[in-house]
PDB file of C-alpha atoms in Angstrom:
ATOM      1  CA  MET A 189      65.300 109.393  85.224  1.00  0.00           C
ATOM      2  CA  ALA A 190      63.820 112.250  87.214  1.00  0.00           C
ATOM      3  CA  PHE A 191      60.367 110.702  87.510  1.00  0.00           C
ATOM      4  CA  LEU A 192      61.759 107.897  89.682  1.00  0.00           C
ATOM      5  CA  SER A 193      61.335 109.981  92.812  1.00  0.00           C
ATOM      6  CA  GLY A 194      58.516 110.907  95.154  1.00  0.00           C
ATOM      7  CA  LEU A 195      55.403 108.731  95.160  1.00  0.00           C
ATOM      8  CA  SER A 196      55.096 105.798  92.772  1.00  0.00           C
ATOM      9  CA  ALA A 197      51.518 104.561  93.233  1.00  0.00           C
ATOM     10  CA  PHE A 198      50.700 100.898  92.619  1.00  0.00           C
ATOM     11  CA  PRO A 199      47.039 100.128  91.832  1.00  0.00           C
ATOM     12  CA  ILE A 200      45.338  96.757  91.668  1.00  0.00           C
ATOM     13  CA  THR A 201      44.487  95.287  88.261  1.00  0.00           C
ATOM     14  CA  PRO A 202      40.747  94.480  88.422  1.00  0.00           C
ATOM     15  CA  THR A 203      39.826  91.379  86.415  1.00  0.00           C
ATOM     16  CA  ASP A 204      36.954  88.962  86.069  1.00  0.00           C
ATOM     17  CA  SER A 205      37.145  85.339  87.222  1.00  0.00           C
ATOM     18  CA  ASP A 206      38.817  84.363  83.921  1.00  0.00           C
ATOM     19  CA  GLY A 207      41.622  86.878  84.347  1.00  0.00           C
ATOM     20  CA  VAL A 208      40.305  89.364  81.782  1.00  0.00           C
ATOM     21  CA  VAL A 209      41.072  92.966  82.751  1.00  0.00           C
ATOM     22  CA  ASP A 210      38.086  95.112  83.747  1.00  0.00           C
ATOM     23  CA  VAL A 211      38.988  98.042  81.539  1.00  0.00           C
ATOM     24  CA  LEU A 212      36.527 100.541  82.997  1.00  0.00           C
ATOM     25  CA  ALA A 213      37.565  99.792  86.575  1.00  0.00           C
ATOM     26  CA  LEU A 214      41.266 100.025  85.738  1.00  0.00           C
ATOM     27  CA  ARG A 215      40.815 103.333  83.963  1.00  0.00           C
ATOM     28  CA  LYS A 216      38.904 104.692  86.958  1.00  0.00           C
ATOM     29  CA  LEU A 217      41.787 103.766  89.247  1.00  0.00           C
ATOM     30  CA  ILE A 218      44.348 105.309  86.900  1.00  0.00           C
ATOM     31  CA  ALA A 219      42.265 108.494  86.563  1.00  0.00           C
ATOM     32  CA  ARG A 220      42.291 108.923  90.370  1.00  0.00           C
ATOM     33  CA  LEU A 221      46.067 108.691  90.429  1.00  0.00           C
ATOM     34  CA  CYS A 222      46.451 111.179  87.604  1.00  0.00           C
ATOM     35  CA  ALA A 223      44.064 113.592  89.327  1.00  0.00           C
ATOM     36  CA  ALA A 224      46.091 113.312  92.542  1.00  0.00           C
ATOM     37  CA  LYS A 225      49.270 114.082  90.539  1.00  0.00           C
ATOM     38  CA  VAL A 226      51.347 111.172  91.782  1.00  0.00           C
ATOM     39  CA  ASP A 227      54.914 111.160  90.477  1.00  0.00           C
ATOM     40  CA  SER A 228      54.590 107.823  88.686  1.00  0.00           C
ATOM     41  CA  ILE A 229      52.220 104.876  88.442  1.00  0.00           C
ATOM     42  CA  GLY A 230      53.434 101.334  89.078  1.00  0.00           C
ATOM     43  CA  LEU A 231      51.238  99.197  86.845  1.00  0.00           C
ATOM     44  CA  LEU A 232      51.341  95.399  87.095  1.00  0.00           C
ATOM     45  CA  GLY A 233      53.380  95.286  90.261  1.00  0.00           C
ATOM     46  CA  SER A 234      52.766  92.685  92.958  1.00  0.00           C
ATOM     47  CA  THR A 235      49.656  94.673  93.928  1.00  0.00           C
ATOM     48  CA  GLY A 236      48.727  94.577  90.240  1.00  0.00           C
ATOM     49  CA  THR A 237      49.023  90.748  90.328  1.00  0.00           C
ATOM     50  CA  TYR A 238      51.155  90.623  87.185  1.00  0.00           C
ATOM     51  CA  MET A 239      52.127  86.980  87.704  1.00  0.00           C
ATOM     52  CA  TYR A 240      48.468  85.970  87.408  1.00  0.00           C
ATOM     53  CA  LEU A 241      47.935  87.637  84.025  1.00  0.00           C
ATOM     54  CA  SER A 242      48.511  86.404  80.484  1.00  0.00           C
ATOM     55  CA  ARG A 243      50.637  88.346  78.033  1.00  0.00           C
ATOM     56  CA  ALA A 244      47.507  89.544  76.236  1.00  0.00           C
ATOM     57  CA  GLU A 245      45.966  90.864  79.462  1.00  0.00           C
ATOM     58  CA  ARG A 246      49.192  92.544  80.498  1.00  0.00           C
ATOM     59  CA  ARG A 247      49.220  94.307  77.128  1.00  0.00           C
ATOM     60  CA  ARG A 248      45.580  95.264  77.543  1.00  0.00           C
ATOM     61  CA  ALA A 249      46.261  96.779  80.976  1.00  0.00           C
ATOM     62  CA  ILE A 250      49.235  98.778  79.681  1.00  0.00           C
ATOM     63  CA  CYS A 251      47.316 100.102  76.670  1.00  0.00           C
ATOM     64  CA  GLU A 252      44.352 101.214  78.757  1.00  0.00           C
ATOM     65  CA  ALA A 253      46.492 102.783  81.471  1.00  0.00           C
ATOM     66  CA  LEU A 254      48.590 104.713  78.967  1.00  0.00           C
ATOM     67  CA  ASP A 255      45.489 105.900  77.158  1.00  0.00           C
ATOM     68  CA  GLU A 256      44.021 107.118  80.448  1.00  0.00           C
ATOM     69  CA  THR A 257      47.195 108.910  81.562  1.00  0.00           C
ATOM     70  CA  ARG A 258      47.497 110.754  78.231  1.00  0.00           C
ATOM     71  CA  GLY A 259      51.138 111.371  79.034  1.00  0.00           C
ATOM     72  CA  ARG A 260      50.427 113.099  82.332  1.00  0.00           C
ATOM     73  CA  VAL A 261      52.098 110.500  84.572  1.00  0.00           C
ATOM     74  CA  PRO A 262      54.969 108.112  83.707  1.00  0.00           C
ATOM     75  CA  LEU A 263      54.127 104.406  83.820  1.00  0.00           C
ATOM     76  CA  VAL A 264      56.473 101.864  85.430  1.00  0.00           C
ATOM     77  CA  VAL A 265      55.336  98.393  84.358  1.00  0.00           C
ATOM     78  CA  GLY A 266      56.005  95.031  86.004  1.00  0.00           C
ATOM     79  CA  VAL A 267      57.708  92.751  83.460  1.00  0.00           C
ATOM     80  CA  GLY A 268      58.751  89.787  85.586  1.00  0.00           C
ATOM     81  CA  ALA A 269      58.451  86.132  84.551  1.00  0.00           C
ATOM     82  CA  LEU A 270      59.966  82.786  85.444  1.00  0.00           C
ATOM     83  CA  ARG A 271      61.647  82.464  82.039  1.00  0.00           C
ATOM     84  CA  THR A 272      64.089  85.027  80.671  1.00  0.00           C
ATOM     85  CA  ASP A 273      62.632  84.841  77.155  1.00  0.00           C
ATOM     86  CA  GLU A 274      59.126  85.540  78.470  1.00  0.00           C
ATOM     87  CA  ALA A 275      60.351  88.505  80.506  1.00  0.00           C
ATOM     88  CA  VAL A 276      62.050  89.852  77.374  1.00  0.00           C
ATOM     89  CA  HIS A 277      58.682  89.656  75.582  1.00  0.00           C
ATOM     90  CA  TYR A 278      56.894  91.466  78.428  1.00  0.00           C
ATOM     91  CA  ALA A 279      59.557  94.168  78.599  1.00  0.00           C
ATOM     92  CA  SER A 280      59.567  94.577  74.813  1.00  0.00           C
ATOM     93  CA  ASP A 281      55.774  94.927  74.845  1.00  0.00           C
ATOM     94  CA  ALA A 282      55.963  97.588  77.546  1.00  0.00           C
ATOM     95  CA  LYS A 283      58.662  99.469  75.623  1.00  0.00           C
ATOM     96  CA  ALA A 284      56.729  99.340  72.337  1.00  0.00           C
ATOM     97  CA  LEU A 285      53.507 100.509  73.972  1.00  0.00           C
ATOM     98  CA  GLY A 286      55.132 103.515  75.650  1.00  0.00           C
ATOM     99  CA  ALA A 287      55.964 102.586  79.250  1.00  0.00           C
ATOM    100  CA  ALA A 288      58.671 104.711  80.865  1.00  0.00           C
ATOM    101  CA  ALA A 289      60.396 101.823  82.678  1.00  0.00           C
ATOM    102  CA  GLY A 290      60.028  98.188  83.667  1.00  0.00           C
ATOM    103  CA  LEU A 291      59.957  96.768  87.183  1.00  0.00           C
ATOM    104  CA  LEU A 292      61.791  93.440  87.266  1.00  0.00           C
ATOM    105  CA  ALA A 293      61.913  90.923  90.109  1.00  0.00           C
ATOM    106  CA  ALA A 294      63.993  87.766  90.259  1.00  0.00           C
ATOM    107  CA  VAL A 295      60.932  85.522  89.988  1.00  0.00           C
ATOM    108  CA  SER A 296      61.877  81.872  90.486  1.00  0.00           C
ATOM    109  CA  TYR A 297      60.726  78.384  91.381  1.00  0.00           C
ATOM    110  CA  THR A 298      64.165  76.803  91.420  1.00  0.00           C
ATOM    111  CA  PRO A 299      66.427  78.943  93.655  1.00  0.00           C
ATOM    112  CA  LEU A 300      68.656  81.244  91.605  1.00  0.00           C
ATOM    113  CA  THR A 301      72.305  82.181  91.985  1.00  0.00           C
ATOM    114  CA  ASP A 302      73.635  85.728  91.747  1.00  0.00           C
ATOM    115  CA  ASP A 303      75.205  84.965  88.366  1.00  0.00           C
ATOM    116  CA  GLU A 304      71.900  83.641  87.016  1.00  0.00           C
ATOM    117  CA  VAL A 305      70.035  86.746  88.148  1.00  0.00           C
ATOM    118  CA  PHE A 306      72.730  88.995  86.689  1.00  0.00           C
ATOM    119  CA  GLU A 307      72.415  87.269  83.305  1.00  0.00           C
ATOM    120  CA  HIS A 308      68.605  87.381  83.520  1.00  0.00           C
ATOM    121  CA  PHE A 309      68.565  91.140  84.135  1.00  0.00           C
ATOM    122  CA  SER A 310      71.297  92.008  81.649  1.00  0.00           C
ATOM    123  CA  THR A 311      69.583  90.018  78.894  1.00  0.00           C
ATOM    124  CA  ILE A 312      66.184  91.640  79.484  1.00  0.00           C
ATOM    125  CA  ALA A 313      67.608  95.167  79.637  1.00  0.00           C
ATOM    126  CA  ARG A 314      69.745  94.645  76.528  1.00  0.00           C
ATOM    127  CA  GLU A 315      67.215  92.858  74.329  1.00  0.00           C
ATOM    128  CA  SER A 316      64.136  94.923  75.228  1.00  0.00           C
ATOM    129  CA  GLY A 317      65.713  98.369  75.410  1.00  0.00           C
ATOM    130  CA  LEU A 318      63.353  99.190  78.296  1.00  0.00           C
ATOM    131  CA  PRO A 319      64.903 101.013  81.290  1.00  0.00           C
ATOM    132  CA  ILE A 320      64.786  98.603  84.234  1.00  0.00           C
ATOM    133  CA  VAL A 321      64.086  99.076  87.944  1.00  0.00           C
ATOM    134  CA  ILE A 322      65.454  96.252  90.107  1.00  0.00           C
ATOM    135  CA  TYR A 323      62.722  94.861  92.332  1.00  0.00           C
ATOM    136  CA  ASP A 324      64.154  93.247  95.456  1.00  0.00           C
ATOM    137  CA  ASN A 325      61.147  91.360  96.809  1.00  0.00           C
ATOM    138  CA  PRO A 326      62.486  88.432  98.866  1.00  0.00           C
ATOM    139  CA  GLY A 327      59.191  87.880 100.664  1.00  0.00           C
ATOM    140  CA  ASN A 328      57.643  86.677  97.409  1.00  0.00           C
ATOM    141  CA  THR A 329      60.592  85.558  95.276  1.00  0.00           C
ATOM    142  CA  HIS A 330      62.750  84.076  98.062  1.00  0.00           C
ATOM    143  CA  PHE A 331      65.751  85.721  96.428  1.00  0.00           C
ATOM    144  CA  ARG A 332      67.552  88.632  98.067  1.00  0.00           C
ATOM    145  CA  PHE A 333      69.855  90.919  96.094  1.00  0.00           C
ATOM    146  CA  THR A 334      73.283  91.128  97.703  1.00  0.00           C
ATOM    147  CA  PRO A 335      75.183  94.425  97.711  1.00  0.00           C
ATOM    148  CA  ALA A 336      77.706  92.887  95.309  1.00  0.00           C
ATOM    149  CA  LEU A 337      74.956  91.971  92.832  1.00  0.00           C
ATOM    150  CA  ILE A 338      73.348  95.410  93.084  1.00  0.00           C
ATOM    151  CA  GLU A 339      76.729  97.002  92.379  1.00  0.00           C
ATOM    152  CA  ARG A 340      77.239  94.779  89.296  1.00  0.00           C
ATOM    153  CA  LEU A 341      73.758  95.463  87.960  1.00  0.00           C
ATOM    154  CA  GLY A 342      74.068  99.187  88.614  1.00  0.00           C
ATOM    155  CA  GLN A 343      76.929  99.365  86.107  1.00  0.00           C
ATOM    156  CA  LEU A 344      74.815  97.982  83.264  1.00  0.00           C
ATOM    157  CA  PRO A 345      73.311 100.342  80.687  1.00  0.00           C
ATOM    158  CA  GLY A 346      69.553 100.538  81.100  1.00  0.00           C
ATOM    159  CA  ILE A 347      69.364  99.548  84.774  1.00  0.00           C
ATOM    160  CA  LEU A 348      68.645 102.780  86.578  1.00  0.00           C
ATOM    161  CA  ALA A 349      66.943 102.191  89.922  1.00  0.00           C
ATOM    162  CA  ILE A 350      66.134  99.768  92.715  1.00  0.00           C
ATOM    163  CA  LYS A 351      62.961  99.157  94.663  1.00  0.00           C
ATOM    164  CA  ASN A 352      64.026  97.770  98.031  1.00  0.00           C
ATOM    165  CA  SER A 353      61.783  95.944 100.455  1.00  0.00           C
ATOM    166  CA  ALA A 354      61.576  97.949 103.688  1.00  0.00           C
ATOM    167  CA  ASP A 355      60.838  94.937 105.857  1.00  0.00           C
ATOM    168  CA  ARG A 356      63.062  96.204 108.683  1.00  0.00           C
ATOM    169  CA  GLY A 357      62.717  99.873 109.483  1.00  0.00           C
ATOM    170  CA  ASP A 358      65.813  99.915 111.687  1.00  0.00           C
ATOM    171  CA  ALA A 359      67.992  98.675 108.807  1.00  0.00           C
ATOM    172  CA  ILE A 360      66.956 101.250 106.204  1.00  0.00           C
ATOM    173  CA  LYS A 361      69.368 104.045 107.072  1.00  0.00           C
ATOM    174  CA  GLY A 362      72.446 101.820 106.935  1.00  0.00           C
ATOM    175  CA  GLN A 363      71.318  99.989 103.794  1.00  0.00           C
ATOM    176  CA  LEU A 364      70.539 103.233 102.004  1.00  0.00           C
ATOM    177  CA  ALA A 365      73.879 104.779 102.894  1.00  0.00           C
ATOM    178  CA  HIS A 366      75.730 101.729 101.606  1.00  0.00           C
ATOM    179  CA  GLN A 367      73.747 101.506  98.379  1.00  0.00           C
ATOM    180  CA  LYS A 368      74.459 105.154  97.616  1.00  0.00           C
ATOM    181  CA  LYS A 369      78.182 104.321  97.746  1.00  0.00           C
ATOM    182  CA  ILE A 370      78.009 101.414  95.297  1.00  0.00           C
ATOM    183  CA  VAL A 371      75.617 102.638  92.583  1.00  0.00           C
ATOM    184  CA  PRO A 372      76.280 105.320  89.951  1.00  0.00           C
ATOM    185  CA  LYS A 373      75.295 108.936  90.424  1.00  0.00           C
ATOM    186  CA  GLY A 374      71.649 109.454  89.493  1.00  0.00           C
ATOM    187  CA  PHE A 375      70.701 105.843  90.250  1.00  0.00           C
ATOM    188  CA  SER A 376      67.343 106.029  92.053  1.00  0.00           C
ATOM    189  CA  ILE A 377      66.997 104.184  95.368  1.00  0.00           C
ATOM    190  CA  GLY A 378      63.481 103.564  96.614  1.00  0.00           C
ATOM    191  CA  TYR A 379      61.488 101.440  99.031  1.00  0.00           C
ATOM    192  CA  SER A 380      58.254  99.521  99.295  1.00  0.00           C
ATOM    193  CA  GLY A 381      56.783  98.353 102.610  1.00  0.00           C
ATOM    194  CA  ASP A 382      54.295 101.102 103.387  1.00  0.00           C
ATOM    195  CA  TRP A 383      54.571 101.081 107.167  1.00  0.00           C
ATOM    196  CA  ASN A 384      58.299 101.899 106.984  1.00  0.00           C
ATOM    197  CA  ALA A 385      58.033 104.406 104.128  1.00  0.00           C
ATOM    198  CA  THR A 386      58.294 107.502 106.312  1.00  0.00           C
ATOM    199  CA  GLU A 387      61.590 106.388 107.802  1.00  0.00           C
ATOM    200  CA  ALA A 388      62.908 105.527 104.343  1.00  0.00           C
ATOM    201  CA  LEU A 389      61.998 108.942 102.962  1.00  0.00           C
ATOM    202  CA  ILE A 390      63.471 110.768 105.957  1.00  0.00           C
ATOM    203  CA  ALA A 391      66.664 108.703 105.588  1.00  0.00           C
ATOM    204  CA  GLY A 392      66.973 110.019 102.022  1.00  0.00           C
ATOM    205  CA  ALA A 393      65.275 107.460  99.779  1.00  0.00           C
ATOM    206  CA  ASP A 394      64.322 108.850  96.389  1.00  0.00           C
ATOM    207  CA  THR A 395      61.045 106.997  95.913  1.00  0.00           C
ATOM    208  CA  TRP A 396      58.223 105.404  97.878  1.00  0.00           C
ATOM    209  CA  TYR A 397      56.714 102.546  95.856  1.00  0.00           C
ATOM    210  CA  SER A 398      53.361 102.506  97.591  1.00  0.00           C
ATOM    211  CA  VAL A 399      50.523  99.987  97.772  1.00  0.00           C
ATOM    212  CA  LEU A 400      48.199 102.355  99.632  1.00  0.00           C
ATOM    213  CA  GLY A 401      49.150 105.150  97.243  1.00  0.00           C
ATOM    214  CA  GLY A 402      47.513 103.152  94.461  1.00  0.00           C
ATOM    215  CA  ILE A 403      44.083 103.434  96.080  1.00  0.00           C
ATOM    216  CA  LEU A 404      44.388 106.399  98.504  1.00  0.00           C
ATOM    217  CA  PRO A 405      46.972 108.639  96.854  1.00  0.00           C
ATOM    218  CA  ASP A 406      46.168 111.899  98.636  1.00  0.00           C
ATOM    219  CA  PRO A 407      47.397 111.184 102.192  1.00  0.00           C
ATOM    220  CA  CYS A 408      50.369 109.257 100.803  1.00  0.00           C
ATOM    221  CA  LEU A 409      51.341 112.166  98.573  1.00  0.00           C
ATOM    222  CA  ARG A 410      51.027 114.609 101.473  1.00  0.00           C
ATOM    223  CA  MET A 411      53.366 112.431 103.510  1.00  0.00           C
ATOM    224  CA  VAL A 412      55.912 112.285 100.681  1.00  0.00           C
ATOM    225  CA  ARG A 413      55.834 116.028 100.116  1.00  0.00           C
ATOM    226  CA  ALA A 414      56.263 116.711 103.839  1.00  0.00           C
ATOM    227  CA  ALA A 415      59.339 114.472 103.959  1.00  0.00           C
ATOM    228  CA  GLN A 416      60.750 116.017 100.774  1.00  0.00           C
ATOM    229  CA  HIS A 417      60.398 119.488 102.259  1.00  0.00           C
ATOM    230  CA  GLY A 418      62.067 118.473 105.512  1.00  0.00           C
ATOM    231  CA  ASP A 419      58.875 118.673 107.585  1.00  0.00           C
ATOM    232  CA  TYR A 420      59.479 115.388 109.353  1.00  0.00           C
ATOM    233  CA  THR A 421      57.016 116.178 112.140  1.00  0.00           C
ATOM    234  CA  GLU A 422      54.207 116.428 109.593  1.00  0.00           C
ATOM    235  CA  ALA A 423      55.368 113.291 107.788  1.00  0.00           C
ATOM    236  CA  HIS A 424      55.302 111.357 111.060  1.00  0.00           C
ATOM    237  CA  ARG A 425      51.891 112.811 111.926  1.00  0.00           C
ATOM    238  CA  ILE A 426      50.354 111.610 108.647  1.00  0.00           C
ATOM    239  CA  ASP A 427      52.072 108.245 109.029  1.00  0.00           C
ATOM    240  CA  ALA A 428      50.558 107.903 112.507  1.00  0.00           C
ATOM    241  CA  THR A 429      47.048 108.518 111.169  1.00  0.00           C
ATOM    242  CA  LEU A 430      47.606 105.650 108.719  1.00  0.00           C
ATOM    243  CA  ALA A 431      48.941 103.264 111.379  1.00  0.00           C
ATOM    244  CA  PRO A 432      45.614 101.359 111.632  1.00  0.00           C
ATOM    245  CA  VAL A 433      45.838 100.665 107.896  1.00  0.00           C
ATOM    246  CA  TRP A 434      49.410  99.427 108.286  1.00  0.00           C
ATOM    247  CA  GLU A 435      48.239  97.023 110.989  1.00  0.00           C
ATOM    248  CA  LEU A 436      45.570  95.644 108.670  1.00  0.00           C
ATOM    249  CA  PHE A 437      48.203  95.250 105.936  1.00  0.00           C
ATOM    250  CA  LYS A 438      50.358  93.213 108.305  1.00  0.00           C
ATOM    251  CA  THR A 439      47.461  91.082 109.500  1.00  0.00           C
ATOM    252  CA  PHE A 440      45.617  90.348 106.253  1.00  0.00           C
ATOM    253  CA  SER A 441      48.171  91.344 103.539  1.00  0.00           C
ATOM    254  CA  SER A 442      48.151  94.653 101.728  1.00  0.00           C
ATOM    255  CA  LEU A 443      46.757  93.036  98.574  1.00  0.00           C
ATOM    256  CA  ARG A 444      43.554  91.806 100.211  1.00  0.00           C
ATOM    257  CA  VAL A 445      43.096  95.083 102.065  1.00  0.00           C
ATOM    258  CA  VAL A 446      43.397  97.370  99.023  1.00  0.00           C
ATOM    259  CA  TYR A 447      40.902  95.265  97.069  1.00  0.00           C
ATOM    260  CA  ALA A 448      38.489  95.732  99.944  1.00  0.00           C
ATOM    261  CA  ILE A 449      39.186  99.479 100.129  1.00  0.00           C
ATOM    262  CA  ALA A 450      38.337  99.801  96.440  1.00  0.00           C
ATOM    263  CA  GLU A 451      35.008  98.098  97.082  1.00  0.00           C
ATOM    264  CA  LEU A 452      34.173  99.970 100.285  1.00  0.00           C
ATOM    265  CA  LEU A 453      34.857 103.345  98.670  1.00  0.00           C
ATOM    266  CA  GLU A 454      32.806 102.265  95.638  1.00  0.00           C
ATOM    267  CA  ILE A 455      35.739 102.842  93.307  1.00  0.00           C
ATOM    268  CA  CYS A 456      35.379  99.405  91.781  1.00  0.00           C
ATOM    269  CA  SER A 457      34.273  95.919  92.793  1.00  0.00           C
ATOM    270  CA  ALA A 458      36.720  93.110  92.105  1.00  0.00           C
ATOM    271  CA  GLU A 459      38.249  90.149  93.880  1.00  0.00           C
ATOM    272  CA  PRO A 460      41.906  89.118  93.842  1.00  0.00           C
ATOM    273  CA  PRO A 461      42.775  86.245  91.498  1.00  0.00           C
ATOM    274  CA  ARG A 462      42.161  82.800  92.929  1.00  0.00           C
ATOM    275  CA  PRO A 463      43.426  81.017  94.910  1.00  0.00           C
ATOM    276  CA  ILE A 464      43.781  84.319  96.835  1.00  0.00           C
ATOM    277  CA  LYS A 465      40.576  84.935  98.741  1.00  0.00           C
ATOM    278  CA  PRO A 466      39.146  88.375  99.580  1.00  0.00           C
ATOM    279  CA  LEU A 467      38.854  89.701 103.120  1.00  0.00           C
ATOM    280  CA  SER A 468      36.295  87.998 105.324  1.00  0.00           C
ATOM    281  CA  ALA A 469      33.135  89.888 106.220  1.00  0.00           C
ATOM    282  CA  ALA A 470      34.470  90.482 109.738  1.00  0.00           C
ATOM    283  CA  ALA A 471      37.796  91.856 108.477  1.00  0.00           C
ATOM    284  CA  LYS A 472      35.998  94.039 105.948  1.00  0.00           C
ATOM    285  CA  CYS A 473      33.862  95.459 108.739  1.00  0.00           C
ATOM    286  CA  GLN A 474      37.032  96.222 110.707  1.00  0.00           C
ATOM    287  CA  LEU A 475      38.498  97.969 107.673  1.00  0.00           C
ATOM    288  CA  ALA A 476      35.311  99.986 107.159  1.00  0.00           C
ATOM    289  CA  GLY A 477      35.666 101.269 110.717  1.00  0.00           C
ATOM    290  CA  VAL A 478      39.257 102.325 110.059  1.00  0.00           C
ATOM    291  CA  LEU A 479      38.267 104.180 106.895  1.00  0.00           C
ATOM    292  CA  ASP A 480      35.393 105.863 108.720  1.00  0.00           C
ATOM    293  CA  ARG A 481      37.735 107.094 111.455  1.00  0.00           C
ATOM    294  CA  LEU A 482      40.167 108.400 108.847  1.00  0.00           C
ATOM    295  CA  GLY A 483      37.275 110.333 107.318  1.00  0.00           C
ATOM    296  CA  SER A 484      38.271 113.210 105.096  1.00  0.00           C
ATOM    297  CA  GLY A 485      41.911 112.386 105.692  1.00  0.00           C
ATOM    298  CA  VAL A 486      41.804 109.706 103.017  1.00  0.00           C
ATOM    299  CA  GLY A 487      41.145 112.301 100.318  1.00  0.00           C
ATOM    300  CA  SER A 488      38.891 111.903  97.327  1.00  0.00           C
TER     301      SER A 488
END
């Protein structure tokens, strides 16, 4: 699908302390992304804390986001769950409501084998009818997709893309080249891991699945467009201006930082779901200084 390229922006899902979605805050976040003209929106990703939300609240978030986009931006929705039958329900909900694709991780408590993950993905894709993006997120799931498994999954109808974790910038070029050899033509290969996104895009990745893009889309979109147009000097320049943000991501986690950015920029006020705690006052002050130095570079 053509929309699985460029910048896929992943916003937080603001909720109250009971896990009920703050509809007005979510719609405000989605409206910013639509106004920036991101290529797609990644709703209910890890940044959207999908694993902390009930089925009803996931449905509520999808409905509100789709209503706010009014068809302007495709929605990729996180549909992961520990149980296959639950993930089928989430994917079926997303399909029925109008999502363009589902983002599926190999969520587990008991370690999974390749064959178990293959069956999990094939069942969800087949029974829901929702196009699926493989989400390789070993830092959270403790499962890493092998090249052999990616090749098997890539042959299945309805599985059309992969979101890789760019945890090692020096490994991206080789990994990307190999994946292009083993997946079908038109299969989209993308990366998360914001601080290595520039290198991934320059190496030829189709998509940047961005945490920062979900709250500050403008500089992220400029970086993507520069890389797409072959202006690697400009892409590196923008990336360098965002380096202080990347350092905060590494130190405090991107999730905590983007919640604090939303508050500091008065976009919305929410805290991550417990037991995750928000940034400390000292860390928030450090972040405020970074945002102040970025100034107009962060966009509206």
